[in-house]
Amino acid sequence: MTSEPDRRAIGSLRAVALDAPDIDRLATFYEQLAGWRRLPGGEDDWITLDTGAGWRIGLQRATDHVPPRWPDQDRPQQAHLDFRVPDIDAAAERAQQLGATLLRRNVRWHTLADPAGHPFDLCVNPDDPRTILMGVMLDCPDAKVLSHFYAELLGKPVTYEADGIAMLGEDGAQPVMFQQVEGYTAPRWPDPAYPQQLHLDVTVRDVEAAERAALDLGATRLDGAGSNWRVYADPAGKPFCLVWMA
């Protein structure tokens, strides 16, 4: 267990974005599973969902999306969402009725894949009747290295660190978690044969200053940009975007 004082952030977590070939179907799945709400202003290739608990989830259309095949590292998940539910068996049954696929049952959590193939975990929390997004877990070759990179990028303290696992931020305050994976295979964005599956959007005020700071931490600039976003790779090769007000 570790705890660090608040630090000055390079940016703040804006959204967790999932790739999918049919974002309308995926949005409907999470609306019905967890009660998320679509935000207005979506585009043909992007939908934003508000979880009602501080998270924003982006759905990005990827017509050439290759779904993960968990736990195979030849087609890795790259990351997954963790939910808390009062009854994991009932929640898993409901998710399957909505289009999910059951991948594995455990005593305190079940692993399923959403309609786009992204794995997610349903974790038991009998004290709360709601379905709540607990956090996002990133796969990586070194949990300590990647957690400390994002601690600096997002200004979130490392609140838990153990062998092969780490967490940024407090429970209930959009924590980002990291798990070390043997034989980790990095994405090679934008190559569809090595898909990103998921990426983080990080809001910044001054993109030039933020870019310099991110590169100093170990990020790599990738060949992707728009009027208010630029694409980078973190030290594990996972793409993330710096975004700003245009």
mmCIF file of C-alpha atoms in Angstrom:
data_model
loop_
_atom_site.group_PDB
_atom_site.id
_atom_site.type_symbol
_atom_site.label_atom_id
_atom_site.label_comp_id
_atom_site.label_asym_id
_atom_site.label_seq_id
_atom_site.Cartn_x
_atom_site.Cartn_y
_atom_site.Cartn_z
ATOM 1 C CA MET A 1 0.000 0.000 0.000
ATOM 2 C CA THR A 2 1.321 3.401 -0.909
ATOM 3 C CA SER A 3 0.056 6.925 -0.620
ATOM 4 C CA GLU A 4 1.430 10.041 -2.244
ATOM 5 C CA PRO A 5 0.509 13.709 -1.872
ATOM 6 C CA ASP A 6 -1.546 15.377 -4.588
ATOM 7 C CA ARG A 7 0.623 16.415 -7.507
ATOM 8 C CA ARG A 8 0.193 18.937 -10.265
ATOM 9 C CA ALA A 9 -1.456 17.177 -13.171
ATOM 10 C CA ILE A 10 -0.434 17.457 -16.808
ATOM 11 C CA GLY A 11 -4.068 16.770 -17.636
ATOM 12 C CA SER A 12 -7.253 15.201 -16.313
ATOM 13 C CA LEU A 13 -9.034 12.039 -17.372
ATOM 14 C CA ARG A 14 -11.828 13.034 -19.745
ATOM 15 C CA ALA A 15 -13.054 9.685 -21.032
ATOM 16 C CA VAL A 16 -12.336 6.002 -21.398
ATOM 17 C CA ALA A 17 -12.987 5.110 -25.045
ATOM 18 C CA LEU A 18 -13.848 1.651 -26.410
ATOM 19 C CA ASP A 19 -13.489 0.675 -30.062
ATOM 20 C CA ALA A 20 -16.417 -1.126 -31.667
ATOM 21 C CA PRO A 21 -17.818 -1.786 -35.145
ATOM 22 C CA ASP A 22 -21.394 -0.979 -34.019
ATOM 23 C CA ILE A 23 -21.326 1.786 -31.427
ATOM 24 C CA ASP A 24 -25.109 2.170 -31.316
ATOM 25 C CA ARG A 25 -25.505 -1.478 -30.298
ATOM 26 C CA LEU A 26 -22.753 -1.168 -27.705
ATOM 27 C CA ALA A 27 -24.262 2.027 -26.290
ATOM 28 C CA THR A 28 -27.646 0.323 -25.960
ATOM 29 C CA PHE A 29 -26.009 -2.624 -24.174
ATOM 30 C CA TYR A 30 -24.412 -0.441 -21.503
ATOM 31 C CA GLU A 31 -27.503 1.758 -21.173
ATOM 32 C CA GLN A 32 -29.561 -1.325 -20.363
ATOM 33 C CA LEU A 33 -26.925 -3.102 -18.268
ATOM 34 C CA ALA A 34 -25.765 -0.209 -16.099
ATOM 35 C CA GLY A 35 -28.235 2.628 -16.671
ATOM 36 C CA TRP A 36 -25.741 4.845 -18.482
ATOM 37 C CA ARG A 37 -27.051 7.813 -20.471
ATOM 38 C CA ARG A 38 -26.079 9.018 -23.950
ATOM 39 C CA LEU A 39 -24.911 12.613 -24.027
ATOM 40 C CA PRO A 40 -26.146 14.873 -26.832
ATOM 41 C CA GLY A 41 -23.832 15.948 -29.621
ATOM 42 C CA GLY A 42 -22.691 12.513 -30.738
ATOM 43 C CA GLU A 43 -21.368 11.917 -34.233
ATOM 44 C CA ASP A 44 -21.573 9.022 -36.674
ATOM 45 C CA ASP A 45 -18.301 7.628 -35.348
ATOM 46 C CA TRP A 46 -18.533 8.581 -31.653
ATOM 47 C CA ILE A 47 -21.007 8.265 -28.768
ATOM 48 C CA THR A 48 -20.366 9.529 -25.244
ATOM 49 C CA LEU A 49 -22.041 7.798 -22.294
ATOM 50 C CA ASP A 50 -22.401 9.338 -18.832
ATOM 51 C CA THR A 51 -22.302 6.708 -16.092
ATOM 52 C CA GLY A 52 -23.866 9.012 -13.508
ATOM 53 C CA ALA A 53 -20.936 8.339 -11.189
ATOM 54 C CA GLY A 54 -18.283 10.638 -12.628
ATOM 55 C CA TRP A 55 -17.091 8.485 -15.526
ATOM 56 C CA ARG A 56 -17.482 9.289 -19.202
ATOM 57 C CA ILE A 57 -17.241 6.366 -21.588
ATOM 58 C CA GLY A 58 -16.621 7.065 -25.261
ATOM 59 C CA LEU A 59 -17.559 4.588 -27.962
ATOM 60 C CA GLN A 60 -15.491 5.005 -31.124
ATOM 61 C CA ARG A 61 -16.528 3.359 -34.376
ATOM 62 C CA ALA A 62 -13.825 1.078 -35.782
ATOM 63 C CA THR A 63 -15.164 -0.687 -38.852
ATOM 64 C CA ASP A 64 -12.116 -2.960 -38.991
ATOM 65 C CA HIS A 65 -12.219 -3.779 -35.274
ATOM 66 C CA VAL A 66 -10.752 -7.164 -34.338
ATOM 67 C CA PRO A 67 -12.236 -8.240 -30.984
ATOM 68 C CA PRO A 68 -10.031 -9.583 -28.216
ATOM 69 C CA ARG A 69 -9.948 -13.290 -27.425
ATOM 70 C CA TRP A 70 -9.372 -13.263 -23.678
ATOM 71 C CA PRO A 71 -7.101 -14.473 -22.130
ATOM 72 C CA ASP A 72 -5.142 -15.158 -25.339
ATOM 73 C CA GLN A 73 -2.218 -12.719 -25.732
ATOM 74 C CA ASP A 74 -2.295 -13.265 -29.491
ATOM 75 C CA ARG A 75 -5.499 -11.169 -29.411
ATOM 76 C CA PRO A 76 -5.222 -9.408 -26.049
ATOM 77 C CA GLN A 77 -7.933 -7.429 -24.281
ATOM 78 C CA GLN A 78 -5.443 -4.585 -23.478
ATOM 79 C CA ALA A 79 -7.795 -3.371 -20.732
ATOM 80 C CA HIS A 80 -11.133 -4.116 -19.115
ATOM 81 C CA LEU A 81 -13.868 -2.454 -17.057
ATOM 82 C CA ASP A 82 -14.695 -3.596 -13.510
ATOM 83 C CA PHE A 83 -18.295 -3.292 -12.293
ATOM 84 C CA ARG A 84 -19.763 -3.766 -8.845
ATOM 85 C CA VAL A 85 -23.145 -5.490 -8.672
ATOM 86 C CA PRO A 86 -25.250 -6.822 -5.783
ATOM 87 C CA ASP A 87 -25.622 -10.336 -7.276
ATOM 88 C CA ILE A 88 -23.043 -11.545 -9.793
ATOM 89 C CA ASP A 89 -25.130 -14.498 -10.983
ATOM 90 C CA ALA A 90 -28.220 -12.391 -11.664
ATOM 91 C CA ALA A 91 -26.117 -9.638 -13.259
ATOM 92 C CA ALA A 92 -24.318 -12.146 -15.497
ATOM 93 C CA GLU A 93 -27.648 -13.625 -16.601
ATOM 94 C CA ARG A 94 -28.998 -10.151 -17.380
ATOM 95 C CA ALA A 95 -25.832 -9.232 -19.305
ATOM 96 C CA GLN A 96 -26.114 -12.381 -21.420
ATOM 97 C CA GLN A 97 -29.734 -11.597 -22.212
ATOM 98 C CA LEU A 98 -28.536 -8.201 -23.471
ATOM 99 C CA GLY A 99 -25.873 -9.715 -25.739
ATOM 100 C CA ALA A 100 -22.842 -10.415 -23.549
ATOM 101 C CA THR A 101 -20.911 -13.689 -23.587
ATOM 102 C CA LEU A 102 -19.899 -15.452 -20.378
ATOM 103 C CA LEU A 103 -16.154 -16.149 -20.354
ATOM 104 C CA ARG A 104 -15.439 -17.371 -16.820
ATOM 105 C CA ARG A 105 -17.186 -17.784 -13.469
ATOM 106 C CA ASN A 106 -15.412 -17.143 -10.180
ATOM 107 C CA VAL A 107 -16.543 -17.032 -6.572
ATOM 108 C CA ARG A 108 -16.574 -13.230 -6.200
ATOM 109 C CA TRP A 109 -16.638 -12.086 -9.823
ATOM 110 C CA HIS A 110 -17.629 -13.269 -13.285
ATOM 111 C CA THR A 111 -15.870 -12.304 -16.518
ATOM 112 C CA LEU A 112 -17.940 -11.621 -19.619
ATOM 113 C CA ALA A 113 -17.434 -10.021 -23.025
ATOM 114 C CA ASP A 114 -19.675 -7.207 -24.248
ATOM 115 C CA PRO A 115 -21.199 -7.305 -27.768
ATOM 116 C CA ALA A 116 -17.981 -5.860 -29.234
ATOM 117 C CA GLY A 117 -15.910 -8.562 -27.517
ATOM 118 C CA HIS A 118 -14.408 -6.394 -24.756
ATOM 119 C CA PRO A 119 -14.064 -8.347 -21.488
ATOM 120 C CA PHE A 120 -15.506 -6.867 -18.313
ATOM 121 C CA ASP A 121 -15.822 -8.137 -14.756
ATOM 122 C CA LEU A 122 -18.912 -8.203 -12.568
ATOM 123 C CA CYS A 123 -17.707 -8.063 -8.947
ATOM 124 C CA VAL A 124 -19.960 -8.781 -5.989
ATOM 125 C CA ASN A 125 -20.984 -5.862 -3.761
ATOM 126 C CA PRO A 126 -24.104 -6.933 -1.832
ATOM 127 C CA ASP A 127 -24.355 -3.648 0.101
ATOM 128 C CA ASP A 128 -25.387 -1.584 -2.957
ATOM 129 C CA PRO A 129 -28.310 -2.445 -5.247
ATOM 130 C CA ARG A 130 -26.844 -0.500 -8.184
ATOM 131 C CA THR A 131 -24.563 -1.578 -11.039
ATOM 132 C CA ILE A 132 -21.575 0.733 -10.640
ATOM 133 C CA LEU A 133 -18.441 1.131 -12.749
ATOM 134 C CA MET A 134 -15.667 0.632 -10.205
ATOM 135 C CA GLY A 135 -12.652 1.293 -12.426
ATOM 136 C CA VAL A 136 -10.711 0.640 -15.589
ATOM 137 C CA MET A 137 -7.862 -1.890 -15.500
ATOM 138 C CA LEU A 138 -4.992 -1.575 -17.999
ATOM 139 C CA ASP A 139 -2.873 -4.599 -18.922
ATOM 140 C CA CYS A 140 0.857 -3.918 -19.055
ATOM 141 C CA PRO A 141 4.309 -5.520 -18.838
ATOM 142 C CA ASP A 142 5.235 -3.566 -15.681
ATOM 143 C CA ALA A 143 2.494 -2.260 -13.380
ATOM 144 C CA LYS A 144 4.844 -0.062 -11.377
ATOM 145 C CA VAL A 145 6.274 1.713 -14.423
ATOM 146 C CA LEU A 146 2.912 2.348 -16.072
ATOM 147 C CA SER A 147 1.124 3.405 -12.882
ATOM 148 C CA HIS A 148 3.796 5.980 -12.112
ATOM 149 C CA PHE A 149 3.597 7.308 -15.686
ATOM 150 C CA TYR A 150 -0.152 7.894 -15.367
ATOM 151 C CA ALA A 151 0.226 9.247 -11.835
ATOM 152 C CA GLU A 152 2.298 12.072 -13.300
ATOM 153 C CA LEU A 153 0.092 12.481 -16.378
ATOM 154 C CA LEU A 154 -3.230 12.582 -14.494
ATOM 155 C CA GLY A 155 -2.070 13.973 -11.165
ATOM 156 C CA LYS A 156 -3.554 11.013 -9.309
ATOM 157 C CA PRO A 157 -1.589 9.455 -6.426
ATOM 158 C CA VAL A 158 -0.606 5.786 -6.430
ATOM 159 C CA THR A 159 -2.899 4.548 -3.673
ATOM 160 C CA TYR A 160 -2.150 0.836 -3.927
ATOM 161 C CA GLU A 161 0.908 -1.039 -5.145
ATOM 162 C CA ALA A 162 1.701 -4.732 -4.816
ATOM 163 C CA ASP A 163 3.445 -7.385 -6.857
ATOM 164 C CA GLY A 164 2.176 -6.992 -10.423
ATOM 165 C CA ILE A 165 -0.706 -4.647 -9.620
ATOM 166 C CA ALA A 166 -1.264 -0.969 -8.830
ATOM 167 C CA MET A 167 -4.049 1.591 -8.509
ATOM 168 C CA LEU A 168 -4.248 5.352 -8.979
ATOM 169 C CA GLY A 169 -6.783 7.460 -7.147
ATOM 170 C CA GLU A 170 -9.325 6.620 -4.504
ATOM 171 C CA ASP A 171 -12.139 4.103 -4.646
ATOM 172 C CA GLY A 172 -15.223 5.965 -5.859
ATOM 173 C CA ALA A 173 -13.180 8.689 -7.571
ATOM 174 C CA GLN A 174 -12.535 7.146 -11.018
ATOM 175 C CA PRO A 175 -9.519 4.996 -10.107
ATOM 176 C CA VAL A 176 -7.259 3.666 -12.860
ATOM 177 C CA MET A 177 -5.757 0.246 -12.186
ATOM 178 C CA PHE A 178 -2.895 -1.722 -13.699
ATOM 179 C CA GLN A 179 -2.218 -5.439 -13.909
ATOM 180 C CA GLN A 180 1.013 -7.012 -15.062
ATOM 181 C CA VAL A 181 0.498 -9.577 -17.819
ATOM 182 C CA GLU A 182 2.979 -12.277 -18.745
ATOM 183 C CA GLY A 183 3.721 -12.272 -22.465
ATOM 184 C CA TYR A 184 2.131 -8.843 -22.870
ATOM 185 C CA THR A 185 1.528 -7.828 -26.512
ATOM 186 C CA ALA A 186 1.387 -4.093 -27.137
ATOM 187 C CA PRO A 187 -1.008 -2.447 -29.590
ATOM 188 C CA ARG A 188 0.447 -1.042 -32.815
ATOM 189 C CA TRP A 189 -2.029 1.722 -33.539
ATOM 190 C CA PRO A 190 -3.428 2.209 -36.162
ATOM 191 C CA ASP A 191 -2.641 -1.326 -37.390
ATOM 192 C CA PRO A 192 -5.955 -3.258 -37.112
ATOM 193 C CA ALA A 193 -4.010 -6.489 -36.675
ATOM 194 C CA TYR A 194 -2.781 -5.160 -33.290
ATOM 195 C CA PRO A 195 -5.752 -3.071 -32.133
ATOM 196 C CA GLN A 196 -5.749 -0.657 -29.230
ATOM 197 C CA GLN A 197 -9.213 -1.884 -28.075
ATOM 198 C CA LEU A 198 -9.441 0.997 -25.609
ATOM 199 C CA HIS A 199 -7.765 4.357 -25.085
ATOM 200 C CA LEU A 200 -7.871 7.200 -22.567
ATOM 201 C CA ASP A 201 -8.680 10.804 -23.469
ATOM 202 C CA VAL A 202 -6.820 13.320 -21.308
ATOM 203 C CA THR A 203 -7.938 16.956 -21.219
ATOM 204 C CA VAL A 204 -5.178 19.586 -21.181
ATOM 205 C CA ARG A 205 -5.143 23.392 -21.276
ATOM 206 C CA ASP A 206 -1.909 23.948 -23.194
ATOM 207 C CA VAL A 207 -1.235 21.081 -25.571
ATOM 208 C CA GLU A 208 2.312 22.165 -26.394
ATOM 209 C CA ALA A 209 3.330 22.247 -22.735
ATOM 210 C CA ALA A 210 1.428 19.037 -22.034
ATOM 211 C CA GLU A 211 3.093 17.292 -24.962
ATOM 212 C CA ARG A 212 6.567 18.248 -23.757
ATOM 213 C CA ALA A 213 5.762 17.005 -20.264
ATOM 214 C CA ALA A 214 4.253 13.730 -21.516
ATOM 215 C CA LEU A 215 7.232 13.027 -23.780
ATOM 216 C CA ASP A 216 9.585 13.711 -20.858
ATOM 217 C CA LEU A 217 7.709 11.047 -18.880
ATOM 218 C CA GLY A 218 8.224 8.443 -21.602
ATOM 219 C CA ALA A 219 5.300 8.916 -23.995
ATOM 220 C CA THR A 220 5.760 8.671 -27.767
ATOM 221 C CA ARG A 221 4.032 10.912 -30.312
ATOM 222 C CA LEU A 222 2.032 8.905 -32.855
ATOM 223 C CA ASP A 223 0.900 9.946 -36.330
ATOM 224 C CA GLY A 224 -2.632 11.013 -35.484
ATOM 225 C CA ALA A 225 -4.132 14.437 -34.810
ATOM 226 C CA GLY A 226 -7.231 16.552 -35.294
ATOM 227 C CA SER A 227 -8.367 20.087 -34.595
ATOM 228 C CA ASN A 228 -8.415 19.469 -30.834
ATOM 229 C CA TRP A 229 -6.628 16.162 -30.233
ATOM 230 C CA ARG A 230 -3.265 14.438 -30.674
ATOM 231 C CA VAL A 231 -2.382 10.777 -30.304
ATOM 232 C CA TYR A 232 0.468 9.374 -28.197
ATOM 233 C CA ALA A 233 1.569 6.011 -26.859
ATOM 234 C CA ASP A 234 2.344 5.402 -23.211
ATOM 235 C CA PRO A 235 5.419 3.380 -22.117
ATOM 236 C CA ALA A 236 3.447 0.139 -22.630
ATOM 237 C CA GLY A 237 2.554 1.141 -26.190
ATOM 238 C CA LYS A 238 -1.089 1.922 -25.432
ATOM 239 C CA PRO A 239 -2.442 4.933 -27.342
ATOM 240 C CA PHE A 240 -3.937 7.860 -25.458
ATOM 241 C CA CYS A 241 -5.096 11.271 -26.641
ATOM 242 C CA LEU A 242 -4.401 14.753 -25.371
ATOM 243 C CA VAL A 243 -7.533 16.787 -26.053
ATOM 244 C CA TRP A 244 -8.295 20.467 -25.557
ATOM 245 C CA MET A 245 -10.962 23.061 -26.220
ATOM 246 C CA ALA A 246 -10.818 24.088 -29.879
#
